[in-house]
Backbone as JSON, one array per atom type, in Angstrom:
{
  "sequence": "XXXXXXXXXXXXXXXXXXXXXXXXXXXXXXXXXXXXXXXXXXXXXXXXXXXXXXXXXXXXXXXXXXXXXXXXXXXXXXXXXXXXXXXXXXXXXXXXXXXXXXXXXXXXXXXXXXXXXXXXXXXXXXXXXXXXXX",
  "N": [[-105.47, 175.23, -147.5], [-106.77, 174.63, -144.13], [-107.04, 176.45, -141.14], [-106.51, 175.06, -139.04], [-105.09, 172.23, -140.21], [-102.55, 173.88, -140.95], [-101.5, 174.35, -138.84], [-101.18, 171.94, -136.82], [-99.57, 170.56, -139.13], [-97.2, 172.62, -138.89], [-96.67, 172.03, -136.24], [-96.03, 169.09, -136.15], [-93.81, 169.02, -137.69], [-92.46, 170.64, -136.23], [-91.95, 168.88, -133.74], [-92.34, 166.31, -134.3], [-90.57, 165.6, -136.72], [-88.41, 163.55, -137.26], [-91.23, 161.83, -137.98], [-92.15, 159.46, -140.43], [-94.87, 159.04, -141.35], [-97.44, 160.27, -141.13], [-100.49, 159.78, -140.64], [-101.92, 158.61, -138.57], [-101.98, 160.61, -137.08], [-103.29, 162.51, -138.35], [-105.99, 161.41, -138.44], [-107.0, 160.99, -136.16], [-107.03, 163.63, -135.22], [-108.91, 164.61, -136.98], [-111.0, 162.86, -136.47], [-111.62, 163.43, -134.13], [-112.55, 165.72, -134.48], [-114.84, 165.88, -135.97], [-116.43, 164.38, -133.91], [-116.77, 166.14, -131.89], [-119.19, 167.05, -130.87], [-120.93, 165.37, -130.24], [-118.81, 164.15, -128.41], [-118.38, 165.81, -126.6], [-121.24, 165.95, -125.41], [-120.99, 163.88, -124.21], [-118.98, 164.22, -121.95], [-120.23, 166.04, -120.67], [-122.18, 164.41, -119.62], [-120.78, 162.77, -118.15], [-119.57, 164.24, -116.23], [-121.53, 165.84, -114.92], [-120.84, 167.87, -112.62], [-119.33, 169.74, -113.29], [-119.94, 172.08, -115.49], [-119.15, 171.88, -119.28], [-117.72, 174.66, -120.15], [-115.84, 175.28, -117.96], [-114.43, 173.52, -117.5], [-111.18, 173.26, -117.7], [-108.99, 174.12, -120.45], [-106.97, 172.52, -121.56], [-107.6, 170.07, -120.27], [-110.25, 170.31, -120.94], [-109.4, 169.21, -124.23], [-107.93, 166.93, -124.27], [-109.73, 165.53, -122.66], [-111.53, 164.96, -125.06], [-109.79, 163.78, -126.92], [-109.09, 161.67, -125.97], [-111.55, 160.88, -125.19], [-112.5, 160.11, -127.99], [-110.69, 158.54, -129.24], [-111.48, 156.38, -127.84], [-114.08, 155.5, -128.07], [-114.59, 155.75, -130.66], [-112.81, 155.56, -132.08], [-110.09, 153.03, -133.65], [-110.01, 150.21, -132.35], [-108.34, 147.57, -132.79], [-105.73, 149.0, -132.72], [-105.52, 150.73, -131.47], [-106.18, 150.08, -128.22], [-108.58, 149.9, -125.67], [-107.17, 150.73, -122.43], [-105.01, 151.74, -123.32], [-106.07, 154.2, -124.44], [-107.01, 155.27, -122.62], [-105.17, 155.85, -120.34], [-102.9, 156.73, -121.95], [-103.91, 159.3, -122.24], [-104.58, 160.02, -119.7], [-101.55, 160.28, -118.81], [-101.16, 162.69, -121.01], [-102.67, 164.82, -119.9], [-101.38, 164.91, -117.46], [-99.25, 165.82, -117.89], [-99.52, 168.5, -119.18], [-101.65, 169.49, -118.14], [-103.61, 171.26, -115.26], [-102.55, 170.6, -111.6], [-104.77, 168.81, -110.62], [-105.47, 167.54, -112.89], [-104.6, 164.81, -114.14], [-106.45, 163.07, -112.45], [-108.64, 163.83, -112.71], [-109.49, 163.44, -115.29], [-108.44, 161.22, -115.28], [-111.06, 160.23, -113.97], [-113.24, 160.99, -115.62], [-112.89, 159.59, -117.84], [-112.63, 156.35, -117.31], [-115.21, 156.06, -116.16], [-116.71, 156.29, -118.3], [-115.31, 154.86, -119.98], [-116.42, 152.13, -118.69], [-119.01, 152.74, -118.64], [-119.43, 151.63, -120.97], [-118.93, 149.05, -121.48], [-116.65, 148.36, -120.52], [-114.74, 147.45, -122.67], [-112.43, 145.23, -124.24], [-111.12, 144.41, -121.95], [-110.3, 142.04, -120.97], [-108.25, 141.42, -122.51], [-105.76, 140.95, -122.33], [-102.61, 140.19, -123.27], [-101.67, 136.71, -122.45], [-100.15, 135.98, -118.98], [-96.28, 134.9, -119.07], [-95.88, 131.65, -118.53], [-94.34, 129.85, -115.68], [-92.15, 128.06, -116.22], [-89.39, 127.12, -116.84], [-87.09, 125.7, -114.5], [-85.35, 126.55, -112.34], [-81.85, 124.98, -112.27], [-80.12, 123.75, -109.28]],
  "CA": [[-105.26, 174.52, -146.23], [-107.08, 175.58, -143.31], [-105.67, 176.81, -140.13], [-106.04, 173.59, -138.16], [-104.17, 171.69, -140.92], [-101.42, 174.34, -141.14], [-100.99, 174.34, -137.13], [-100.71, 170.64, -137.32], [-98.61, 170.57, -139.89], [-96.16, 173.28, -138.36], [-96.14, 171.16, -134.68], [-95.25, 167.59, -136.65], [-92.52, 169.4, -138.06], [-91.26, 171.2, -134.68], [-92.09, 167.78, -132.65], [-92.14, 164.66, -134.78], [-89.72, 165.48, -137.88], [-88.67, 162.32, -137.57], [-92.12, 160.93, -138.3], [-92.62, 159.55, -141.74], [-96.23, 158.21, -141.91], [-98.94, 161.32, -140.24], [-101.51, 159.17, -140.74], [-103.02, 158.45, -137.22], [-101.91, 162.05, -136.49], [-104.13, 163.4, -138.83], [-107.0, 160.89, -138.51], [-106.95, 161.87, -134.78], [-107.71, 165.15, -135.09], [-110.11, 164.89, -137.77], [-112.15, 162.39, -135.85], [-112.31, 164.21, -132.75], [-113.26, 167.07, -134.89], [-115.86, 165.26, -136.55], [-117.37, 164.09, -133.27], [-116.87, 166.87, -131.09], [-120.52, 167.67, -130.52], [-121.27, 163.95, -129.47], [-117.82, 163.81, -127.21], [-118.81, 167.1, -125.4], [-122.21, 165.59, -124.74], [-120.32, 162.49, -123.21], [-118.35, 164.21, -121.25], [-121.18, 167.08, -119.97], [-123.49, 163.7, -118.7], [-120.06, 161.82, -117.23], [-118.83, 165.3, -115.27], [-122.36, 166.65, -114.84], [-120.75, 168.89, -111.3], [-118.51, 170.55, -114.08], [-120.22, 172.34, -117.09], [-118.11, 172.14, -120.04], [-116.88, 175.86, -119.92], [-115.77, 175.73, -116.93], [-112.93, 172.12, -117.47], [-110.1, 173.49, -117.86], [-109.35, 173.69, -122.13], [-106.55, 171.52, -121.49], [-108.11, 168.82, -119.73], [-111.54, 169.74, -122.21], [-109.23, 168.59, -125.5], [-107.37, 165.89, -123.66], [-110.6, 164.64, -122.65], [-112.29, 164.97, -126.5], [-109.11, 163.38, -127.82], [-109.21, 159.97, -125.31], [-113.12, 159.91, -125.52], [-112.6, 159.99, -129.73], [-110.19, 156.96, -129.25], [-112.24, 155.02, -127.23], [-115.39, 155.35, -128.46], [-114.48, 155.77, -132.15], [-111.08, 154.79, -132.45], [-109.56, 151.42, -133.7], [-109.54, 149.26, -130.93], [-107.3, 146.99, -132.57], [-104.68, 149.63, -133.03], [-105.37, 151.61, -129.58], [-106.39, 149.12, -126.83], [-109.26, 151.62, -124.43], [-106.82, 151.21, -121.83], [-103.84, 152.45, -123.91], [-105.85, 155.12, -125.01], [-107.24, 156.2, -120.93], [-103.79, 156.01, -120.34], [-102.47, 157.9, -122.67], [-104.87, 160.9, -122.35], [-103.91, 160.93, -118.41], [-100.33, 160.8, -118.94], [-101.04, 164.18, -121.46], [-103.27, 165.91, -118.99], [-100.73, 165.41, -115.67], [-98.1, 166.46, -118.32], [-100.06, 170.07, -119.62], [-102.98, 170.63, -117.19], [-103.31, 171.32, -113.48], [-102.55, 169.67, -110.86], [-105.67, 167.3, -110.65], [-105.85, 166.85, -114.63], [-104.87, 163.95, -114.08], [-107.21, 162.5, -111.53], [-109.95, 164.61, -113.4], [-109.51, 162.82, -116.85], [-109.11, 159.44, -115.19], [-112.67, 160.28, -113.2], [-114.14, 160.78, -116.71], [-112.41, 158.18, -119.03], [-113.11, 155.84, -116.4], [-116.57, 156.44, -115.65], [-117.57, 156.44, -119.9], [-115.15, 152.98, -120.22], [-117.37, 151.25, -117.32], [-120.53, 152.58, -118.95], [-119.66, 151.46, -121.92], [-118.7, 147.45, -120.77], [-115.49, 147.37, -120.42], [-114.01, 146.78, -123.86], [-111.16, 144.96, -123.76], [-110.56, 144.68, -120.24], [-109.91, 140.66, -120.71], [-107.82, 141.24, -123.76], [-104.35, 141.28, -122.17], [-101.67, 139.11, -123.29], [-101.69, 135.8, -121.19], [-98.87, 135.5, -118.12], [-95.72, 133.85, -119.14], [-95.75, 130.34, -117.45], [-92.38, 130.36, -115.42], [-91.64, 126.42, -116.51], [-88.21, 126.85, -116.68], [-86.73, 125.96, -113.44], [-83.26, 126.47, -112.07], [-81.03, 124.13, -111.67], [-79.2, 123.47, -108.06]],
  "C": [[-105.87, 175.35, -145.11], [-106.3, 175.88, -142.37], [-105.36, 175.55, -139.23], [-104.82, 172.75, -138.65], [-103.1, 172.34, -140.58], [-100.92, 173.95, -139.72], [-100.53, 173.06, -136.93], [-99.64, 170.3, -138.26], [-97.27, 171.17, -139.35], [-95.51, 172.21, -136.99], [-95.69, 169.74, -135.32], [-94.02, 168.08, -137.09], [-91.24, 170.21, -136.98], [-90.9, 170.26, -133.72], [-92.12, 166.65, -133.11], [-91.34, 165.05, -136.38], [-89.17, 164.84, -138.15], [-89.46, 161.68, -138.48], [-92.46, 160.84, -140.06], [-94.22, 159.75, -142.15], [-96.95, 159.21, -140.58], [-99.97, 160.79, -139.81], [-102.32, 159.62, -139.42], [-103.03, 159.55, -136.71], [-103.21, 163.1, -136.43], [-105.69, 162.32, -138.72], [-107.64, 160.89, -137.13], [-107.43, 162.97, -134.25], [-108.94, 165.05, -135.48], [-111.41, 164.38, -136.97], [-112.85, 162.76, -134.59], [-113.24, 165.41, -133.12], [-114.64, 167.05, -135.49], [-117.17, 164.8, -135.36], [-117.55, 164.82, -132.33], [-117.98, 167.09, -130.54], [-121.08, 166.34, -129.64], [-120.66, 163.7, -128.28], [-118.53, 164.67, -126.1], [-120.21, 166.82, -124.56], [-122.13, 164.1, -123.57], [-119.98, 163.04, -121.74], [-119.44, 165.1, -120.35], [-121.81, 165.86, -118.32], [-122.34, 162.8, -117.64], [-119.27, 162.82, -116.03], [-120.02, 166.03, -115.03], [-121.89, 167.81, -113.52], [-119.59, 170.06, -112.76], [-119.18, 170.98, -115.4], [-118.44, 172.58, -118.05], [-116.95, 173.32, -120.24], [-116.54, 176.06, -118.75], [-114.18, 174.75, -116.45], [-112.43, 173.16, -118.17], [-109.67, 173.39, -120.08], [-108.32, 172.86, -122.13], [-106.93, 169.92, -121.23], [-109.61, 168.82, -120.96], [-110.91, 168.64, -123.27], [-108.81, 168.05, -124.94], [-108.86, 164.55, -123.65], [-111.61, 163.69, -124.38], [-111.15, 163.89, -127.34], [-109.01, 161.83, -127.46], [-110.61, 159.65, -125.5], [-113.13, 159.32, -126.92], [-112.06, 158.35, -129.92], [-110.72, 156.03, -128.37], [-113.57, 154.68, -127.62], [-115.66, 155.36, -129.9], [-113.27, 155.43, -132.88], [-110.64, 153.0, -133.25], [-109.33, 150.56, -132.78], [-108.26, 148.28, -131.23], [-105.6, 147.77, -132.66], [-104.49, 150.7, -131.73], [-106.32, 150.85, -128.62], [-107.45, 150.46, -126.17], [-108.4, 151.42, -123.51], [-105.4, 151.47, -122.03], [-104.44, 154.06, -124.17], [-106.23, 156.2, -123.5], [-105.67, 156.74, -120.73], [-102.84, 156.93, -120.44], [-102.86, 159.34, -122.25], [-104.38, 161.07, -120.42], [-102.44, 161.14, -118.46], [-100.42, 162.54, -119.38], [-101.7, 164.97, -120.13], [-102.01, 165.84, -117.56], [-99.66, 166.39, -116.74], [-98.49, 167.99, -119.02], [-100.68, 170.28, -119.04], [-102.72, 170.84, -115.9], [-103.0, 170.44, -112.72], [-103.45, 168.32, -110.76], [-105.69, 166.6, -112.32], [-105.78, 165.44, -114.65], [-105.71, 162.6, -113.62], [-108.68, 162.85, -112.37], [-110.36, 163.54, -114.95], [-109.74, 161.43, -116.9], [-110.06, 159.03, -115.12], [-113.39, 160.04, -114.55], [-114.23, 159.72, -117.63], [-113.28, 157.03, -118.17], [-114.48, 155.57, -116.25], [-117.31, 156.18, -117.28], [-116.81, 154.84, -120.12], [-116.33, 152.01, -119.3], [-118.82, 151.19, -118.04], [-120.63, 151.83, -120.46], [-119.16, 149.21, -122.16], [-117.88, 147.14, -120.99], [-114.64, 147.37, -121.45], [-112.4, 146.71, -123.8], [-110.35, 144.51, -122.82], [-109.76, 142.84, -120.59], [-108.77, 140.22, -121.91], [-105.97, 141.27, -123.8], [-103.3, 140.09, -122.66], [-101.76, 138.24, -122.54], [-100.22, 135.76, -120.16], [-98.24, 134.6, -118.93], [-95.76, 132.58, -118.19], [-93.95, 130.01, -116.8], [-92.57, 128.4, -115.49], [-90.66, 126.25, -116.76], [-87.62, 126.79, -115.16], [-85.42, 126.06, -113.47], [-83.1, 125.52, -110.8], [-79.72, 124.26, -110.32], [-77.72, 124.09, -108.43]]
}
């Protein structure tokens, strides 16, 4: 087992011991890990005032882990704006102050270039056709 696995392994068991089914845990990682070289070139050309060593490593893997799910992810199983979302929630909740503003700027900026997906895909409004009675 390498060390990633083990580390992973140790944090599901300190933070989701609950969780039966790893699955998306581990298919999560892997795929970010798998595309890392592609993400990092995403994110270089969508933050060009920020070289990569220089974001924050919180906000870097935050960013690597929302670009992975949006751009390689399951859409029908993570919505892109479940997975923007998501990834700013983590960054206000571990990085600096702006992380969050920072992560939106980028997500943001790579959903747009990329057209949207999804955007029209929301559940429809309930119709309020029940009225009340006098």
């Amino acid at each position: 087992m390498d060390e990633l696995s083990a580390v992973t392994d140790r944090n599901i068991k300190e933070f989701a011991s609950g969780m039966e089914d790893t699955t998306f845990i581990h298919q999560l990682i892997d795929g970010t890990i798998k595309h890392v070289n592609e993400i990092d070139k995403i994110i270089e050309k969508a933050a060009p005032q920020w070289p990569l060593n220089q974001v924050a490593i919180v906000d870097r893997n935050v960013l690597r882990v929302g670009l992975y799910e949006l751009l390689f992810g399951k859409r029908d199983e993570v919505p892109p704006k479940v997975a923007i979302n998501e990834a700013i929630e983590l960054a206000k909740s571990f990085g600096g102050e702006s992380s969050g503003k920072f992560v939106n700027g980028v997500l943001g900026t790579v959903y747009r270039e990329i057209g949207e997906p999804g955007k029209d895909d929301a559940p429809p409004a309930k119709d309020k056709e029940e009225k009340e009675e006098p």
